[in-house]
Amino acid sequence: MFTTTGSRGLYKAPLSKGLLLVLSGLTVMLTLLPQYQELFVYNLQAVAQQHQVWSLLCGRLVFLDVKDAFCSSLLIYNFRIFERRFGTRKFASFLVGTWCLSALIDFLLAQAFQFLFDYEVEELPAGLLAPVFSLFVPFYRLIPKVPVTQVLGQIHITNKSLVYIVGLQLLTSSPFMWLLALSGLISGALYHSNVLWLQKLLFVPSWVSFIGRYILEPIFSSSQPSSETPLGMGATLDIQRQQRMDILDQQLLLAQYNESTTINRPQPQSGLFQWTRFFPSLRQRGPNRPPVEARPQAETQPSTESPLLVNSPVVEAQVALLVEMGFSRTDALEALRASNNDINMATNFLLQH
């Protein structure tokens, strides 16, 4: 159900891949070597009273709990969509900015908790937890919610449900995990909204991005997934995946059209339009595209398409932007035509395929 991120793996997401490999590897090493775990404990008192800056740096980067590392890895893998959409530098700037803001908010929340309940918080769960929770802010604001199914006819399951379930599992894994979650959400909201021009104050410098591009990116970059699938079992799996994505495409298009018609115009009669004719699935490309049959001129009916469904000319700047994000020009043109030049919707389509 991680449908919002598509099936392209970690392509065009070297930072996400590096975080997954490095942090998971360090967690496994510390599990096998428990005598070194005390170096990575996130102790607020040691930082505040003894000025142990290394405890702040290490304790807020490396996970000591395998379950926390596993849940965080799932979330980072899902949130790689933001690295693809905005670029590695902006994604890294968001993580760095929220890491710095949440470090300050951690101490403020701990002091507030001590003042209200007369309980001193000494240690917090270790790991890159607050920045991971902060990514829920753009995930909630920017990723569209697409209905997938219903449970018992009342509970709606969407393409974002599993992500929230994993976040809830991570939230309940430790007694004071709520403090880090609240700190991450506050810092994510502040940085995403650019309060007090935080995005201009906390960012990754261009020279750091230049070094990472030529030194670290070749190490953690992933090859472009092949568009061709060999015959056999792989072809069967690809057909099944294509069918599932076709259903999601139709649901997304229907949801957006229903929302626009509800706001802007009266609800059309049911059964008036054939959605598959107006919005062909983006999965039917190349060799999978069905042949177009010529229709007799006599059968041509007057056009009843609404203005929202007419394919307007594609803006070349939007095509260039999608190509820079790693998509082919053919797929970018087809996505923009199907989404009526909506760049956000076209990007979501391409990331799903």
Coordinates of C-alpha atoms in Angstrom, one line a residue:
M1 CA 0.0 0.0 0.0
F2 CA 3.0 2.3 -0.3
T3 CA 1.4 3.4 -3.5
T4 CA 2.4 7.1 -3.4
T5 CA 6.0 6.3 -4.1
G6 CA 5.7 4.1 -7.1
S7 CA 7.7 1.1 -8.1
R8 CA 11.0 2.7 -9.1
G9 CA 12.9 1.7 -6.0
L10 CA 15.6 4.1 -4.9
Y11 CA 16.2 5.6 -8.3
K12 CA 16.9 9.3 -8.1
A13 CA 17.0 9.1 -4.3
P14 CA 20.7 8.7 -3.3
L15 CA 20.3 10.4 0.1
S16 CA 17.4 8.1 1.1
K17 CA 19.4 5.1 0.0
G18 CA 22.5 6.3 2.0
L19 CA 20.5 6.9 5.1
L20 CA 18.9 3.4 4.9
L21 CA 22.2 1.7 4.4
V22 CA 24.4 3.6 6.8
L23 CA 22.0 3.9 9.7
S24 CA 20.7 0.4 9.4
G25 CA 24.3 -0.9 9.2
L26 CA 25.3 1.0 12.3
T27 CA 22.3 -0.3 14.2
V28 CA 23.2 -3.8 13.4
M29 CA 26.8 -3.3 14.4
L30 CA 25.8 -1.8 17.8
T31 CA 23.5 -4.7 18.3
L32 CA 26.4 -7.1 17.9
L33 CA 28.7 -4.9 19.9
P34 CA 26.6 -3.7 22.9
Q35 CA 29.6 -2.4 24.8
Y36 CA 29.7 0.6 22.5
Q37 CA 26.0 1.5 22.8
E38 CA 26.6 3.9 25.7
L39 CA 28.4 6.2 23.3
F40 CA 25.2 6.7 21.3
V41 CA 22.7 7.2 24.1
Y42 CA 20.6 10.4 23.8
N43 CA 21.1 11.8 27.3
L44 CA 19.6 15.3 27.7
Q45 CA 21.3 15.8 31.1
A46 CA 24.7 15.0 29.7
V47 CA 24.2 17.5 26.9
A48 CA 22.8 20.3 29.1
Q49 CA 25.0 19.9 32.2
Q50 CA 28.2 18.3 31.0
H51 CA 28.1 19.9 27.5
Q52 CA 28.6 16.6 25.7
V53 CA 28.0 17.7 22.2
W54 CA 29.0 14.3 20.8
S55 CA 26.2 12.8 22.7
L56 CA 23.8 15.1 21.0
L57 CA 25.2 14.4 17.6
C58 CA 25.5 10.6 17.9
G59 CA 22.3 10.1 20.0
R60 CA 20.1 11.9 17.4
L61 CA 21.5 10.0 14.4
V62 CA 22.1 6.3 15.2
F63 CA 19.3 4.0 16.3
L64 CA 19.8 1.7 19.3
D65 CA 16.5 -0.1 19.0
V66 CA 16.1 -2.5 16.1
K67 CA 12.4 -2.0 16.0
D68 CA 12.8 1.8 15.8
A69 CA 15.4 1.4 13.0
F70 CA 13.0 -0.9 11.1
C71 CA 10.0 1.4 11.3
S72 CA 12.1 4.5 10.5
S73 CA 13.6 2.7 7.5
L74 CA 10.1 2.0 6.1
L75 CA 9.1 5.6 6.5
I76 CA 12.3 6.9 5.0
Y77 CA 11.8 4.6 2.0
N78 CA 8.3 5.9 1.6
F79 CA 9.3 9.5 2.0
R80 CA 11.9 9.3 -0.8
I81 CA 9.2 10.7 -3.0
F82 CA 10.2 14.2 -1.7
E83 CA 13.8 13.7 -2.7
R84 CA 12.6 12.9 -6.2
R85 CA 10.2 15.7 -6.4
F86 CA 12.3 18.5 -4.9
G87 CA 15.8 17.3 -5.4
T88 CA 18.4 15.9 -3.1
R89 CA 19.7 19.3 -1.9
K90 CA 16.3 20.5 -0.8
F91 CA 15.5 17.2 0.8
A92 CA 18.8 17.3 2.7
S93 CA 18.1 20.9 3.7
F94 CA 14.7 19.9 5.1
L95 CA 16.3 17.1 7.2
V96 CA 19.1 19.3 8.4
G97 CA 16.8 22.2 9.3
T98 CA 14.3 20.0 11.1
W99 CA 17.1 18.2 12.9
C100 CA 18.4 21.5 14.3
L101 CA 15.0 22.8 15.2
S102 CA 13.9 19.6 16.9
A103 CA 17.1 19.5 19.0
L104 CA 16.1 22.8 20.5
I105 CA 12.4 21.8 20.8
D106 CA 13.4 18.6 22.6
F107 CA 14.9 20.5 25.5
L108 CA 12.0 22.9 25.6
L109 CA 9.5 20.1 25.8
A110 CA 11.5 18.3 28.4
Q111 CA 11.6 21.4 30.5
A112 CA 7.9 22.0 30.1
F113 CA 7.1 18.4 31.1
Q114 CA 9.3 18.8 34.2
F115 CA 7.6 22.0 35.1
L116 CA 4.1 20.6 34.7
F117 CA 4.5 17.1 36.1
D118 CA 7.6 17.5 38.3
Y119 CA 9.4 14.7 36.4
E120 CA 12.9 15.1 34.9
V121 CA 13.4 13.5 31.5
E122 CA 16.9 12.3 31.3
E123 CA 17.1 10.1 28.2
L124 CA 15.2 10.0 25.0
P125 CA 15.1 7.3 22.3
A126 CA 18.1 7.4 20.1
G127 CA 18.1 7.8 16.3
L128 CA 17.0 10.1 13.5
L129 CA 13.5 10.1 14.9
A130 CA 12.4 13.7 15.0
P131 CA 13.4 14.4 11.3
V132 CA 11.5 11.3 10.3
F133 CA 8.4 12.4 12.1
S134 CA 8.8 15.9 10.6
L135 CA 8.4 14.4 7.1
F136 CA 4.8 13.6 8.0
V137 CA 4.0 17.3 7.6
P138 CA 4.7 17.6 3.8
F139 CA 3.3 14.0 3.4
Y140 CA 0.0 15.2 4.9
R141 CA 0.0 18.5 2.9
L142 CA 1.3 17.5 -0.5
I143 CA 0.5 13.9 -1.1
P144 CA -3.1 13.3 -2.4
K145 CA -5.3 10.8 -0.6
V146 CA -6.7 8.1 -2.9
P147 CA -9.3 5.7 -1.6
V148 CA -8.3 2.1 -2.1
T149 CA -10.9 0.0 -0.3
Q150 CA -13.3 0.0 2.7
V151 CA -13.4 -2.2 5.8
L152 CA -16.9 -3.2 7.1
G153 CA -18.3 -0.5 4.8
Q154 CA -17.3 2.3 7.2
I155 CA -13.5 2.5 7.6
H156 CA -11.9 3.9 4.5
I157 CA -8.5 2.6 3.5
T158 CA -6.4 5.0 1.4
N159 CA -3.0 4.9 -0.2
K160 CA -1.6 6.7 2.9
S161 CA -3.1 4.4 5.6
L162 CA -0.2 2.1 6.0
V163 CA 2.3 5.0 6.3
Y164 CA 0.3 6.4 9.2
I165 CA 0.0 2.9 10.8
V166 CA 3.8 2.5 10.7
G167 CA 4.2 6.0 12.2
L168 CA 1.8 5.0 15.0
Q169 CA 3.8 1.9 15.6
L170 CA 6.9 3.9 15.9
L171 CA 5.2 6.4 18.2
T172 CA 4.2 3.7 20.7
S173 CA 7.5 1.9 20.7
S174 CA 9.0 3.9 23.7
P175 CA 7.5 5.8 26.6
F176 CA 8.9 9.2 25.6
M177 CA 8.7 8.7 21.8
W178 CA 5.7 11.1 21.9
L179 CA 8.1 13.9 22.9
L180 CA 10.3 13.3 19.8
A181 CA 7.2 12.9 17.6
L182 CA 5.8 16.2 18.8
S183 CA 9.1 17.9 18.4
G184 CA 9.4 16.6 14.9
L185 CA 5.9 17.6 13.9
I186 CA 6.5 21.1 15.3
S187 CA 9.8 21.5 13.6
G188 CA 8.5 20.1 10.3
A189 CA 5.5 22.6 10.3
L190 CA 7.8 25.5 11.1
Y191 CA 10.4 24.6 8.4
H192 CA 7.8 23.7 5.8
S193 CA 5.9 26.9 6.3
N194 CA 9.2 28.9 6.2
V195 CA 8.4 30.7 9.5
L196 CA 11.0 33.4 10.2
W197 CA 12.7 32.5 6.9
L198 CA 14.0 29.3 8.3
Q199 CA 14.6 27.8 4.9
K200 CA 17.1 30.6 4.2
L201 CA 18.8 30.2 7.6
L202 CA 19.1 26.4 7.8
F203 CA 20.0 24.8 4.5
V204 CA 22.8 22.7 2.9
P205 CA 25.4 25.0 1.3
S206 CA 26.1 24.6 -2.4
W207 CA 29.7 23.5 -1.8
V208 CA 28.5 20.7 0.4
S209 CA 26.0 19.7 -2.3
F210 CA 28.8 19.8 -4.9
I211 CA 31.0 17.5 -2.8
G212 CA 28.1 15.1 -2.2
R213 CA 27.2 15.1 -5.9
Y214 CA 30.6 14.0 -7.1
I215 CA 31.8 11.9 -4.2
L216 CA 28.8 10.4 -2.3
E217 CA 26.2 10.3 -5.0
P218 CA 28.1 7.8 -7.3
I219 CA 28.3 5.5 -4.3
F220 CA 24.7 5.5 -3.3
S221 CA 23.1 6.1 -6.7
S222 CA 20.8 3.5 -8.1
S223 CA 20.5 2.5 -11.8
Q224 CA 17.5 3.4 -13.8
P225 CA 14.8 0.6 -13.7
S226 CA 14.4 -1.1 -17.1
S227 CA 11.1 -0.5 -18.9
E228 CA 11.3 -3.9 -20.5
T229 CA 10.2 -7.0 -18.6
P230 CA 11.4 -10.5 -19.6
L231 CA 8.9 -13.2 -20.5
G232 CA 8.0 -15.8 -17.9
M233 CA 7.1 -15.2 -14.3
G234 CA 8.4 -11.6 -14.4
A235 CA 6.0 -10.8 -17.1
T236 CA 3.1 -12.2 -15.1
L237 CA 4.0 -10.2 -12.1
D238 CA 4.4 -7.1 -14.3
I239 CA 0.9 -7.6 -15.7
Q240 CA -0.6 -8.0 -12.2
R241 CA 1.2 -4.8 -11.1
Q242 CA 0.0 -3.0 -14.2
Q243 CA -3.6 -4.0 -13.4
R244 CA -3.3 -2.7 -9.8
M245 CA -1.9 0.6 -11.0
D246 CA -4.6 0.9 -13.6
I247 CA -7.2 0.7 -10.9
L248 CA -5.4 3.3 -8.8
D249 CA -5.1 5.6 -11.8
Q250 CA -8.8 5.5 -12.4
Q251 CA -9.6 6.1 -8.7
L252 CA -7.3 9.1 -8.6
L253 CA -8.8 10.6 -11.8
L254 CA -12.3 10.0 -10.6
A255 CA -11.6 11.5 -7.2
Q256 CA -10.1 14.7 -8.6
Y257 CA -12.9 15.1 -11.2
N258 CA -15.7 14.5 -8.6
E259 CA -14.1 17.1 -6.3
S260 CA -13.8 19.7 -9.1
T261 CA -17.4 19.1 -10.3
T262 CA -18.7 19.3 -6.7
I263 CA -17.1 22.7 -6.2
N264 CA -17.4 24.3 -9.6
R265 CA -20.5 22.9 -11.3
P266 CA -23.6 20.7 -10.7
Q267 CA -23.1 17.0 -10.4
P268 CA -23.3 15.3 -13.9
Q269 CA -25.7 12.4 -14.4
S270 CA -24.2 9.0 -13.6
G271 CA -23.1 7.0 -16.5
L272 CA -22.9 9.9 -18.8
F273 CA -19.1 9.7 -19.4
Q274 CA -16.8 6.8 -20.2
W275 CA -13.8 7.5 -18.0
T276 CA -11.5 5.0 -19.7
R277 CA -12.1 6.8 -23.0
F278 CA -11.3 10.2 -21.6
F279 CA -8.4 9.2 -19.4
P280 CA -6.5 6.2 -20.8
S281 CA -4.3 4.5 -18.3
L282 CA -0.7 5.7 -18.1
R283 CA 0.4 2.0 -17.9
Q284 CA -0.7 1.3 -21.4
R285 CA 2.4 2.6 -23.2
G286 CA 4.6 1.3 -25.9
P287 CA 4.1 -2.4 -26.6
N288 CA 1.3 -2.6 -24.1
R289 CA -0.8 0.1 -25.8
P290 CA -3.9 -1.5 -27.5
P291 CA -4.4 -0.7 -31.2
V292 CA -6.7 2.2 -31.9
E293 CA -9.6 1.2 -34.1
A294 CA -10.9 3.6 -36.7
R295 CA -14.5 4.6 -36.1
P296 CA -16.9 5.3 -39.0
Q297 CA -17.6 9.0 -39.6
A298 CA -21.4 8.3 -39.4
E299 CA -21.0 7.1 -35.8
T300 CA -19.4 10.3 -34.7
Q301 CA -21.4 12.0 -32.0
P302 CA -21.3 15.6 -30.9
S303 CA -18.7 16.2 -28.3
T304 CA -20.0 16.3 -24.7
E305 CA -16.7 16.6 -23.0
S306 CA -16.4 19.1 -20.2
P307 CA -13.6 21.8 -20.5
L308 CA -11.7 20.0 -17.7
L309 CA -11.3 16.9 -19.8
V310 CA -10.1 18.5 -23.0
N311 CA -6.3 18.0 -23.5
S312 CA -4.8 21.5 -23.6
P313 CA -1.4 22.1 -25.2
V314 CA 1.4 20.9 -23.0
V315 CA 3.6 23.6 -21.5
E316 CA 7.2 22.9 -22.4
A317 CA 8.6 24.2 -19.1
Q318 CA 6.6 21.6 -17.2
V319 CA 7.9 18.9 -19.6
A320 CA 11.4 20.0 -19.0
L321 CA 10.8 19.9 -15.2
L322 CA 9.6 16.3 -15.3
V323 CA 12.5 15.3 -17.5
E324 CA 14.9 16.8 -15.0
M325 CA 13.3 14.7 -12.3
G326 CA 14.3 11.6 -14.2
F327 CA 11.2 10.7 -16.3
S328 CA 11.3 10.2 -20.0
R329 CA 9.9 12.9 -22.3
T330 CA 7.3 10.5 -23.7
D331 CA 6.0 9.6 -20.2
A332 CA 6.0 13.3 -19.2
L333 CA 4.0 14.4 -22.2
E334 CA 1.4 11.6 -21.7
A335 CA 1.1 12.4 -17.9
L336 CA 0.6 16.1 -18.5
R337 CA -2.0 15.5 -21.2
A338 CA -3.9 13.0 -19.0
S339 CA -3.8 15.4 -16.0
N340 CA -4.8 18.5 -18.0
N341 CA -1.4 20.1 -17.4
D342 CA -1.6 19.7 -13.6
I343 CA 2.1 19.3 -12.7
N344 CA 1.5 17.9 -9.2
M345 CA -1.0 15.3 -10.5
A346 CA 1.3 14.4 -13.4
T347 CA 4.2 13.9 -11.0
N348 CA 2.1 11.6 -8.8
F349 CA 1.2 9.6 -11.8
L350 CA 4.7 9.1 -12.9
L351 CA 6.0 8.3 -9.4
Q352 CA 3.3 5.6 -9.2
H353 CA 4.6 3.9 -12.4

